[in-house]
Amino acid sequence: MNRTFLRHIHLTVILAVMLTAFAACIEDSISTSPADQPEFSTDTLRFGTQYSDEVTPTMMLMVYNRHDKVMSISDISIEGDDGVFRLNVDGFSGTRFSGVEIRPNDSIYVLVSARFPTNGDFEPARVDRTLTFTTNGVTRKVVLTAESQDVERLTDPVITADTRWRPTHPRRIYGRLTVAPGATLTLEAGTTLLFHDKASVEVEGRLVCLGTAEQPVVMRGDRLGSVVGDISFDLMASQWHGVRLTPQSAGNELSFTEIRNTVSGLTADTTDLALVNCRLRNSAGRVLTSNHSTLRAVGSEFAEAAEGAVLLCGGSAEMVNCTFSNYYLFAAITGALLQVDHTDADHTDGSTLPYLSARIVNSILYGSSGEMNRSDLTGTDVYVTSCLMRSKGTDDDHFIRCLWDTDPLFYTVRSEYLFDYRLQPDSPAIGASQPCDTQLPATDFYGTPHPSPASLGAYEPRPDGEENP
């Protein structure tokens, strides 16, 4: 027999033996021990509150193999699957997976999303499911939990007659909500309006908000959950445009009302507006602009705005026991907390309308930006009385009995995304209000009673033991 041929046979046999041994080695490397189980990045995926009939944001679960052998997961599925939740396992979509292998000391991604059916009664519905992993005869579970919320979706709604919206369910606004001339839109206590991207409110008639400490009226963006990590969408501006009260509008009254997440906040344009125990915050512009309007604000918060909190341009303004602050997170702050314009011949917008007449009383102006755009109000009808200020100023004819260079001791901690402008127990603002003609409501926005004398700013000290909101 040819020696070359024999050598070829010999090599073939050796290769076959090696392949068989390698295959056996691979087979032996897959764990079959019930003790070898996957580990998970969490034992519960919490979706929070999500709108029904919409695909939720995708949640991620990491599945780890902490062992030195290949782990074969024989089954990944949702217990009692009814099609609500959707899975993607290591890049493949489906509802059930078998024979999913994870190499030693490696991991895979499991992505989970859902689409919840409508409830039909607008009441939040709790949804709980179990994501199961069966490995070597042992089943381990990860809980999937969410709250599904029905909303009424309205596109460019127009209010043409007196209308009352009750807090039976949230209303989600797409486009522009218009209150036509001669019509009044009344939002009862507990009413929530959710505004989609670029949505807005245009009031040509009248807007009345009847919130309470227990059930405030809320106007906010419709984004839920977190932008990243612990940064909630609730802190983000520019989610919707904001509210504009046009010159045709009159008699606007907002009580215990929150307006947040806007591009331009609340704008009163040559009209009249009363704010009682309101919170205006998180705007890419200002949270309140008053253009030649008649403004009365009591016990209200104006905070977190890239261009400064409030602009008063002409008209008249009475702002009593208000809190002005600004620790805006997402851009450089370009304006003072309180900006006054069209105050005299040297500071005018060029109109022939009356100059600004303003009284800021028993308030707090304290934040990471300057208090006012002008420190000299000589020749104007603008007066700041009994207010706590951050700067090292001195009293004069227009700044009267002020607490200069004084920390009000808010609970706010910007680095922890906590913006609570209530007062700590040793705040110098407590009980420091001076008598004035404007009567405060019985409580602040949070329902804490006002003593006599009341504290400076919008809020009384936080009750003992109460946690951060």
Short mmCIF file of C-alpha atoms in Angstrom, two decimals:
data_model
loop_
_atom_site.label_atom_id
_atom_site.label_comp_id
_atom_site.label_asym_id
_atom_site.label_seq_id
_atom_site.Cartn_x
_atom_site.Cartn_y
_atom_site.Cartn_z
CA MET A 1 0.00 0.00 0.00
CA ASN A 2 1.25 3.46 -0.86
CA ARG A 3 3.00 5.10 2.09
CA THR A 4 1.42 8.51 1.29
CA PHE A 5 -2.04 6.94 1.25
CA LEU A 6 -1.42 5.34 4.67
CA ARG A 7 -0.26 8.66 6.08
CA HIS A 8 -3.47 10.28 4.78
CA ILE A 9 -5.63 7.61 6.47
CA HIS A 10 -3.69 8.06 9.69
CA LEU A 11 -4.23 11.84 9.71
CA THR A 12 -7.93 11.39 8.95
CA VAL A 13 -8.39 9.05 11.89
CA ILE A 14 -6.55 11.43 14.21
CA LEU A 15 -8.72 14.37 13.06
CA ALA A 16 -11.90 12.36 13.58
CA VAL A 17 -10.83 11.43 17.09
CA MET A 18 -10.00 15.07 17.87
CA LEU A 19 -13.36 16.30 16.55
CA THR A 20 -15.19 13.67 18.60
CA ALA A 21 -13.26 14.65 21.71
CA PHE A 22 -13.89 18.36 21.05
CA ALA A 23 -17.60 17.73 20.61
CA ALA A 24 -17.66 15.77 23.86
CA CYS A 25 -15.78 18.61 25.53
CA ILE A 26 -18.36 21.12 24.32
CA GLU A 27 -21.17 18.87 25.50
CA ASP A 28 -19.49 18.48 28.87
CA SER A 29 -19.09 22.28 29.18
CA ILE A 30 -22.86 22.93 29.36
CA SER A 31 -24.00 22.92 32.95
CA THR A 32 -26.73 20.48 33.95
CA SER A 33 -26.61 21.18 37.67
CA PRO A 34 -29.83 22.63 39.22
CA ALA A 35 -27.54 24.70 41.44
CA ASP A 36 -26.30 26.67 38.43
CA GLN A 37 -28.88 29.38 37.89
CA PRO A 38 -28.89 32.78 36.15
CA GLU A 39 -28.77 36.02 38.11
CA PHE A 40 -30.79 39.11 37.20
CA SER A 41 -30.06 42.83 37.32
CA THR A 42 -33.35 43.26 39.21
CA ASP A 43 -36.13 41.11 40.58
CA THR A 44 -38.84 43.55 39.42
CA LEU A 45 -39.24 45.64 36.28
CA ARG A 46 -41.38 48.63 37.23
CA PHE A 47 -43.01 50.42 34.30
CA GLY A 48 -44.76 52.99 36.49
CA THR A 49 -47.90 54.65 35.14
CA GLN A 50 -48.34 54.23 31.39
CA TYR A 51 -51.07 55.34 29.01
CA SER A 52 -53.28 52.59 27.68
CA ASP A 53 -53.39 51.72 23.97
CA GLU A 54 -49.80 52.93 23.46
CA VAL A 55 -46.50 51.05 23.36
CA THR A 56 -44.60 51.70 26.57
CA PRO A 57 -40.93 52.63 26.82
CA THR A 58 -38.68 49.56 26.69
CA MET A 59 -37.29 48.27 29.96
CA MET A 60 -34.03 46.32 30.08
CA LEU A 61 -33.17 43.27 32.17
CA MET A 62 -29.64 41.86 32.31
CA VAL A 63 -29.33 38.08 32.75
CA TYR A 64 -25.94 36.93 34.04
CA ASN A 65 -24.17 33.57 33.97
CA ARG A 66 -21.78 33.75 36.93
CA HIS A 67 -20.55 30.17 36.41
CA ASP A 68 -17.63 28.55 34.55
CA LYS A 69 -19.78 26.48 32.20
CA VAL A 70 -22.22 27.40 29.45
CA MET A 71 -25.72 27.91 30.84
CA SER A 72 -28.65 26.77 28.70
CA ILE A 73 -31.99 28.35 29.64
CA SER A 74 -34.59 25.91 28.39
CA ASP A 75 -37.53 28.32 28.53
CA ILE A 76 -38.06 32.08 28.75
CA SER A 77 -41.69 33.17 28.70
CA ILE A 78 -44.35 35.27 30.40
CA GLU A 79 -46.58 33.32 32.74
CA GLY A 80 -50.19 33.48 31.55
CA ASP A 81 -49.16 35.44 28.47
CA ASP A 82 -52.07 37.46 27.09
CA GLY A 83 -50.17 39.46 24.51
CA VAL A 84 -49.78 42.57 26.66
CA PHE A 85 -46.02 42.32 27.15
CA ARG A 86 -43.45 41.88 24.38
CA LEU A 87 -39.97 40.36 24.64
CA ASN A 88 -36.67 40.70 22.86
CA VAL A 89 -34.05 38.22 24.01
CA ASP A 90 -30.48 38.94 22.97
CA GLY A 91 -31.61 40.64 19.77
CA PHE A 92 -34.49 38.33 18.81
CA SER A 93 -38.16 39.25 19.20
CA GLY A 94 -40.83 36.79 20.23
CA THR A 95 -43.14 35.61 22.97
CA ARG A 96 -41.35 32.43 24.02
CA PHE A 97 -37.72 31.31 23.78
CA SER A 98 -36.01 27.96 24.33
CA GLY A 99 -32.41 26.79 24.42
CA VAL A 100 -30.99 30.24 25.10
CA GLU A 101 -27.31 29.81 25.93
CA ILE A 102 -25.12 32.18 27.93
CA ARG A 103 -21.38 31.66 27.83
CA PRO A 104 -19.43 31.35 31.10
CA ASN A 105 -19.18 34.62 33.03
CA ASP A 106 -21.16 36.43 30.34
CA SER A 107 -24.63 37.98 30.08
CA ILE A 108 -27.52 38.67 27.72
CA TYR A 109 -30.08 41.45 27.38
CA VAL A 110 -33.81 40.88 27.77
CA LEU A 111 -35.89 43.85 26.59
CA VAL A 112 -39.51 44.16 27.66
CA SER A 113 -42.23 46.50 26.44
CA ALA A 114 -46.01 46.43 26.66
CA ARG A 115 -49.22 47.77 25.18
CA PHE A 116 -52.01 47.89 27.74
CA PRO A 117 -55.65 47.66 26.65
CA THR A 118 -58.03 50.46 27.58
CA ASN A 119 -59.78 50.07 30.93
CA GLY A 120 -63.02 51.64 29.83
CA ASP A 121 -63.62 53.47 33.10
CA PHE A 122 -60.56 55.81 33.22
CA GLU A 123 -59.54 54.36 36.57
CA PRO A 124 -55.86 53.35 36.83
CA ALA A 125 -55.52 49.57 36.44
CA ARG A 126 -52.74 47.59 38.08
CA VAL A 127 -51.03 45.14 35.71
CA ASP A 128 -48.78 42.40 37.12
CA ARG A 129 -47.17 39.57 35.17
CA THR A 130 -44.27 37.18 35.78
CA LEU A 131 -41.35 36.64 33.43
CA THR A 132 -40.09 33.08 33.99
CA PHE A 133 -36.68 31.52 33.30
CA THR A 134 -36.36 27.71 33.49
CA THR A 135 -32.80 26.41 33.76
CA ASN A 136 -31.76 22.84 34.59
CA GLY A 137 -35.26 22.06 35.81
CA VAL A 138 -35.49 25.10 38.11
CA THR A 139 -37.78 28.08 37.38
CA ARG A 140 -36.87 31.58 38.54
CA LYS A 141 -39.09 34.64 38.15
CA VAL A 142 -38.89 38.38 37.52
CA VAL A 143 -42.00 40.46 38.27
CA LEU A 144 -43.36 42.86 35.64
CA THR A 145 -45.54 45.57 37.16
CA ALA A 146 -47.24 48.66 35.80
CA GLU A 147 -50.27 50.90 36.15
CA SER A 148 -52.33 51.47 33.03
CA GLN A 149 -54.14 54.81 32.73
CA ASP A 150 -56.84 55.64 30.20
CA VAL A 151 -56.83 59.22 28.88
CA GLU A 152 -59.19 61.20 26.73
CA ARG A 153 -57.32 62.35 23.63
CA LEU A 154 -58.32 65.76 22.26
CA THR A 155 -56.91 67.32 19.09
CA ASP A 156 -57.21 71.11 18.67
CA PRO A 157 -60.26 71.34 20.95
CA VAL A 158 -62.19 74.64 20.86
CA ILE A 159 -64.34 75.74 23.81
CA THR A 160 -67.15 77.89 22.36
CA ALA A 161 -69.53 77.92 25.34
CA ASP A 162 -69.16 77.85 29.12
CA THR A 163 -67.67 74.44 29.94
CA ARG A 164 -66.66 72.65 33.14
CA TRP A 165 -64.10 69.89 33.03
CA ARG A 166 -64.31 67.57 36.02
CA PRO A 167 -61.50 65.33 37.34
CA THR A 168 -63.11 62.14 36.03
CA HIS A 169 -60.07 61.37 33.89
CA PRO A 170 -56.91 62.97 32.49
CA ARG A 171 -57.25 64.80 29.18
CA ARG A 172 -54.38 64.63 26.72
CA ILE A 173 -54.15 67.65 24.43
CA TYR A 174 -52.69 67.53 20.92
CA GLY A 175 -52.30 70.84 19.09
CA ARG A 176 -54.00 73.94 20.52
CA LEU A 177 -56.68 74.12 23.18
CA THR A 178 -58.63 77.33 22.44
CA VAL A 179 -61.10 79.07 24.72
CA ALA A 180 -63.11 81.22 22.32
CA PRO A 181 -64.23 84.81 23.07
CA GLY A 182 -67.19 84.91 25.45
CA ALA A 183 -66.62 81.36 26.71
CA THR A 184 -65.33 80.26 30.13
CA LEU A 185 -63.42 77.03 30.67
CA THR A 186 -63.57 75.98 34.32
CA LEU A 187 -61.21 73.27 35.55
CA GLU A 188 -62.53 71.75 38.75
CA ALA A 189 -60.33 70.57 41.62
CA GLY A 190 -58.20 67.56 40.65
CA THR A 191 -58.43 68.10 36.89
CA THR A 192 -55.29 67.10 34.99
CA LEU A 193 -54.41 68.28 31.48
CA LEU A 194 -51.54 66.49 29.73
CA PHE A 195 -50.00 68.33 26.79
CA HIS A 196 -48.24 66.61 23.92
CA ASP A 197 -45.20 68.05 22.16
CA LYS A 198 -45.86 71.59 20.81
CA ALA A 199 -49.36 71.71 22.32
CA SER A 200 -50.59 74.99 23.81
CA VAL A 201 -53.51 76.86 25.38
CA GLU A 202 -54.90 80.08 23.86
CA VAL A 203 -57.46 81.85 26.03
CA GLU A 204 -59.54 84.48 24.25
CA GLY A 205 -62.39 84.06 26.71
CA ARG A 206 -61.85 83.18 30.37
CA LEU A 207 -59.92 80.48 32.25
CA VAL A 208 -60.89 79.53 35.82
CA CYS A 209 -59.02 76.85 37.81
CA LEU A 210 -60.59 75.75 41.10
CA GLY A 211 -57.86 73.59 42.61
CA THR A 212 -57.45 72.82 46.30
CA ALA A 213 -54.54 71.73 48.47
CA GLU A 214 -55.87 68.17 48.36
CA GLN A 215 -56.68 68.26 44.64
CA PRO A 216 -54.69 70.83 42.66
CA VAL A 217 -55.36 71.51 39.00
CA VAL A 218 -52.36 70.31 36.97
CA MET A 219 -51.24 71.37 33.48
CA ARG A 220 -48.11 69.52 32.47
CA GLY A 221 -46.32 67.68 29.68
CA ASP A 222 -47.47 64.18 28.79
CA ARG A 223 -44.08 62.44 29.11
CA LEU A 224 -43.90 59.79 31.84
CA GLY A 225 -40.99 58.06 33.52
CA SER A 226 -37.37 59.20 33.53
CA VAL A 227 -35.13 60.85 30.95
CA VAL A 228 -32.18 58.89 32.35
CA GLY A 229 -31.43 57.48 35.77
CA ASP A 230 -33.17 59.52 38.46
CA ILE A 231 -33.93 62.51 36.22
CA SER A 232 -37.68 62.51 35.82
CA PHE A 233 -39.41 63.99 32.78
CA ASP A 234 -41.27 66.05 35.36
CA LEU A 235 -38.13 68.19 35.70
CA MET A 236 -37.82 68.81 31.96
CA ALA A 237 -38.92 72.01 30.23
CA SER A 238 -39.98 72.41 26.56
CA GLN A 239 -42.46 69.51 26.59
CA TRP A 240 -45.31 71.79 25.46
CA HIS A 241 -45.60 75.45 24.61
CA GLY A 242 -47.58 76.95 27.50
CA VAL A 243 -50.64 79.13 28.21
CA ARG A 244 -51.35 82.51 26.63
CA LEU A 245 -54.10 84.86 27.82
CA THR A 246 -54.85 87.12 24.87
CA PRO A 247 -55.92 90.79 25.02
CA GLN A 248 -59.56 89.73 24.44
CA SER A 249 -59.43 87.59 27.59
CA ALA A 250 -60.64 88.85 31.00
CA GLY A 251 -61.38 87.60 34.50
CA ASN A 252 -58.81 84.78 34.57
CA GLU A 253 -58.49 83.17 38.01
CA LEU A 254 -56.18 80.30 38.94
CA SER A 255 -56.15 78.76 42.42
CA PHE A 256 -53.99 75.83 43.61
CA THR A 257 -52.82 75.28 40.04
CA GLU A 258 -49.55 73.84 38.71
CA ILE A 259 -48.22 74.74 35.26
CA ARG A 260 -44.93 73.07 34.37
CA ASN A 261 -42.67 71.63 31.62
CA THR A 262 -43.28 74.51 29.18
CA VAL A 263 -41.42 76.47 26.52
CA SER A 264 -42.79 79.84 27.61
CA GLY A 265 -44.85 79.32 30.77
CA LEU A 266 -47.93 81.44 31.40
CA THR A 267 -48.22 84.69 29.42
CA ALA A 268 -50.77 87.37 30.30
CA ASP A 269 -50.95 89.71 27.32
CA THR A 270 -52.77 92.99 28.13
CA THR A 271 -55.40 91.26 30.26
CA ASP A 272 -56.05 90.51 33.93
CA LEU A 273 -54.94 87.51 35.95
CA ALA A 274 -55.25 86.37 39.57
CA LEU A 275 -53.00 83.60 40.92
CA VAL A 276 -53.65 82.17 44.39
CA ASN A 277 -51.42 79.38 45.76
CA CYS A 278 -50.11 78.42 42.32
CA ARG A 279 -46.85 76.76 41.24
CA LEU A 280 -45.33 77.80 37.92
CA ARG A 281 -42.06 76.02 37.18
CA ASN A 282 -39.74 74.37 34.64
CA SER A 283 -39.74 76.58 31.56
CA ALA A 284 -37.21 77.03 28.77
CA GLY A 285 -38.18 80.72 28.80
CA ARG A 286 -39.94 82.29 31.79
CA VAL A 287 -42.64 80.74 33.92
CA LEU A 288 -44.67 83.98 33.98
CA THR A 289 -44.74 86.95 31.63
CA SER A 290 -47.10 89.86 32.25
CA ASN A 291 -47.28 92.29 29.32
CA HIS A 292 -49.23 95.45 30.26
CA SER A 293 -51.60 93.30 32.29
CA THR A 294 -53.24 93.58 35.69
CA LEU A 295 -51.66 90.85 37.81
CA ARG A 296 -52.38 89.74 41.36
CA ALA A 297 -50.36 86.82 42.74
CA VAL A 298 -50.64 85.55 46.32
CA GLY A 299 -48.86 82.60 47.93
CA SER A 300 -47.41 81.42 44.61
CA GLU A 301 -44.12 79.87 43.49
CA PHE A 302 -42.20 80.95 40.37
CA ALA A 303 -39.18 78.75 39.76
CA GLU A 304 -36.81 76.96 37.35
CA ALA A 305 -36.64 78.93 34.11
CA ALA A 306 -33.77 79.46 31.69
CA GLU A 307 -34.53 83.13 30.95
CA GLY A 308 -35.45 84.11 34.51
CA ALA A 309 -38.60 83.37 36.45
CA VAL A 310 -40.89 86.38 35.96
CA LEU A 311 -41.09 89.37 33.62
CA LEU A 312 -43.33 92.34 34.44
CA CYS A 313 -43.55 94.72 31.49
CA GLY A 314 -45.86 97.68 32.11
CA GLY A 315 -49.32 97.27 33.60
CA SER A 316 -49.74 96.68 37.32
CA ALA A 317 -48.65 93.86 39.58
CA GLU A 318 -49.27 92.97 43.21
CA MET A 319 -47.24 89.96 44.33
CA VAL A 320 -47.64 89.04 47.99
CA ASN A 321 -46.03 86.13 49.86
CA CYS A 322 -44.52 84.68 46.72
CA THR A 323 -41.37 82.60 46.28
CA PHE A 324 -39.07 83.43 43.37
CA SER A 325 -36.21 80.99 42.90
CA ASN A 326 -34.19 79.49 40.10
CA TYR A 327 -31.86 76.49 40.05
CA TYR A 328 -32.64 75.55 36.47
CA LEU A 329 -30.72 72.42 35.45
CA PHE A 330 -30.53 72.16 31.71
CA ALA A 331 -29.17 75.49 30.42
CA ALA A 332 -27.37 78.59 31.61
CA ILE A 333 -29.74 81.01 33.34
CA THR A 334 -29.75 84.25 31.36
CA GLY A 335 -32.13 86.47 33.32
CA ALA A 336 -32.86 87.66 36.86
CA LEU A 337 -35.53 86.07 39.03
CA LEU A 338 -37.77 89.11 38.66
CA GLN A 339 -37.36 91.36 35.65
CA VAL A 340 -39.15 94.71 35.43
CA ASP A 341 -39.52 96.63 32.19
CA HIS A 342 -41.40 99.65 30.78
CA THR A 343 -40.97 101.33 34.15
CA ASP A 344 -40.01 104.85 33.04
CA ALA A 345 -38.80 106.88 30.08
CA ASP A 346 -35.32 105.34 30.35
CA HIS A 347 -36.60 101.76 30.49
CA THR A 348 -39.47 101.52 28.04
CA ASP A 349 -40.67 99.07 25.42
CA GLY A 350 -41.59 101.96 23.18
CA SER A 351 -45.34 101.69 23.70
CA THR A 352 -47.54 104.54 24.89
CA LEU A 353 -49.14 102.32 27.53
CA PRO A 354 -48.81 103.20 31.26
CA TYR A 355 -45.55 102.43 32.99
CA LEU A 356 -45.31 99.47 35.37
CA SER A 357 -46.75 99.86 38.85
CA ALA A 358 -45.63 96.96 41.06
CA ARG A 359 -45.66 95.97 44.73
CA ILE A 360 -43.61 92.94 45.80
CA VAL A 361 -44.39 92.25 49.46
CA ASN A 362 -43.43 89.57 52.05
CA SER A 363 -41.74 87.49 49.38
CA ILE A 364 -38.50 85.53 48.92
CA LEU A 365 -36.15 86.19 46.00
CA TYR A 366 -33.33 83.67 46.29
CA GLY A 367 -31.63 81.38 43.77
CA SER A 368 -28.57 80.89 41.62
CA SER A 369 -29.31 83.99 39.52
CA GLY A 370 -29.66 87.65 40.52
CA GLU A 371 -32.86 88.79 42.21
CA MET A 372 -33.80 91.67 39.89
CA ASN A 373 -32.55 93.13 36.63
CA ARG A 374 -32.39 96.57 38.28
CA SER A 375 -31.01 97.52 41.67
CA ASP A 376 -31.90 101.20 41.27
CA LEU A 377 -35.63 101.80 40.99
CA THR A 378 -35.45 105.57 41.41
CA GLY A 379 -38.16 107.31 39.44
CA THR A 380 -40.30 104.19 39.08
CA ASP A 381 -43.49 102.99 40.73
CA VAL A 382 -41.91 99.67 41.73
CA TYR A 383 -41.53 98.86 45.43
CA VAL A 384 -40.06 95.80 47.17
CA THR A 385 -41.16 95.61 50.81
CA SER A 386 -40.34 93.12 53.58
CA CYS A 387 -38.66 90.66 51.23
CA LEU A 388 -35.78 88.25 51.79
CA MET A 389 -32.96 88.74 49.27
CA ARG A 390 -29.74 86.91 48.48
CA SER A 391 -27.65 89.94 47.52
CA LYS A 392 -25.81 92.25 49.91
CA GLY A 393 -27.93 95.34 49.29
CA THR A 394 -29.31 98.05 51.52
CA ASP A 395 -32.73 99.58 51.98
CA ASP A 396 -33.72 102.78 50.20
CA ASP A 397 -36.98 104.43 49.10
CA HIS A 398 -37.89 101.43 46.90
CA PHE A 399 -36.40 98.52 48.88
CA ILE A 400 -38.03 98.74 52.30
CA ARG A 401 -37.39 96.62 55.43
CA CYS A 402 -35.74 93.83 53.41
CA LEU A 403 -33.67 90.93 54.78
CA TRP A 404 -30.46 91.21 52.75
CA ASP A 405 -27.81 88.53 52.29
CA THR A 406 -30.00 85.95 54.03
CA ASP A 407 -30.46 82.26 53.24
CA PRO A 408 -34.14 81.18 53.52
CA LEU A 409 -33.04 77.55 54.06
CA PHE A 410 -35.11 75.81 51.43
CA TYR A 411 -35.10 72.02 51.24
CA THR A 412 -33.93 72.31 47.62
CA VAL A 413 -30.80 70.31 46.69
CA ARG A 414 -30.06 70.88 43.02
CA SER A 415 -27.48 68.10 42.73
CA GLU A 416 -30.10 65.60 43.92
CA TYR A 417 -32.83 66.98 41.63
CA LEU A 418 -34.87 68.03 44.66
CA PHE A 419 -36.74 71.32 44.28
CA ASP A 420 -38.77 71.85 47.45
CA TYR A 421 -39.09 75.53 48.36
CA ARG A 422 -40.66 75.00 51.73
CA LEU A 423 -38.76 76.24 54.76
CA GLN A 424 -36.54 74.30 57.12
CA PRO A 425 -37.39 74.66 60.84
CA ASP A 426 -34.66 77.24 61.54
CA SER A 427 -35.35 79.44 58.51
CA PRO A 428 -35.17 83.21 59.21
CA ALA A 429 -38.22 83.62 56.95
CA ILE A 430 -40.53 81.89 59.43
CA GLY A 431 -43.05 84.31 60.92
CA ALA A 432 -41.31 87.31 59.33
CA SER A 433 -44.19 88.67 57.23
CA GLN A 434 -45.25 92.24 57.93
CA PRO A 435 -48.88 93.40 58.00
CA CYS A 436 -50.28 94.29 54.57
CA ASP A 437 -53.66 94.88 52.98
CA THR A 438 -53.74 91.56 51.11
CA GLN A 439 -55.28 88.65 52.98
CA LEU A 440 -53.61 85.28 52.59
CA PRO A 441 -55.62 82.10 51.98
CA ALA A 442 -56.04 79.85 55.02
CA THR A 443 -53.25 77.46 53.93
CA ASP A 444 -50.29 77.34 51.58
CA PHE A 445 -50.24 75.19 48.42
CA TYR A 446 -49.45 72.05 50.44
CA GLY A 447 -52.32 72.62 52.89
CA THR A 448 -50.18 73.87 55.80
CA PRO A 449 -52.09 76.60 57.71
CA HIS A 450 -50.70 80.14 57.71
CA PRO A 451 -50.13 81.42 61.26
CA SER A 452 -50.13 85.09 62.14
CA PRO A 453 -47.69 86.44 61.27
CA ALA A 454 -47.10 84.21 58.28
CA SER A 455 -43.70 83.26 56.93
CA LEU A 456 -42.12 85.12 54.05
CA GLY A 457 -42.62 83.50 50.67
CA ALA A 458 -45.28 81.10 49.50
CA TYR A 459 -44.82 78.34 52.08
CA GLU A 460 -44.83 77.62 55.76
CA PRO A 461 -42.30 75.15 57.23
CA ARG A 462 -42.76 71.56 56.18
CA PRO A 463 -44.57 69.53 58.86
CA ASP A 464 -42.31 67.39 61.04
CA GLY A 465 -41.69 63.93 59.61
CA GLU A 466 -42.96 64.70 56.14
CA GLU A 467 -40.73 63.31 53.41
CA ASN A 468 -39.62 65.03 50.24
CA PRO A 469 -42.30 65.23 47.54
#
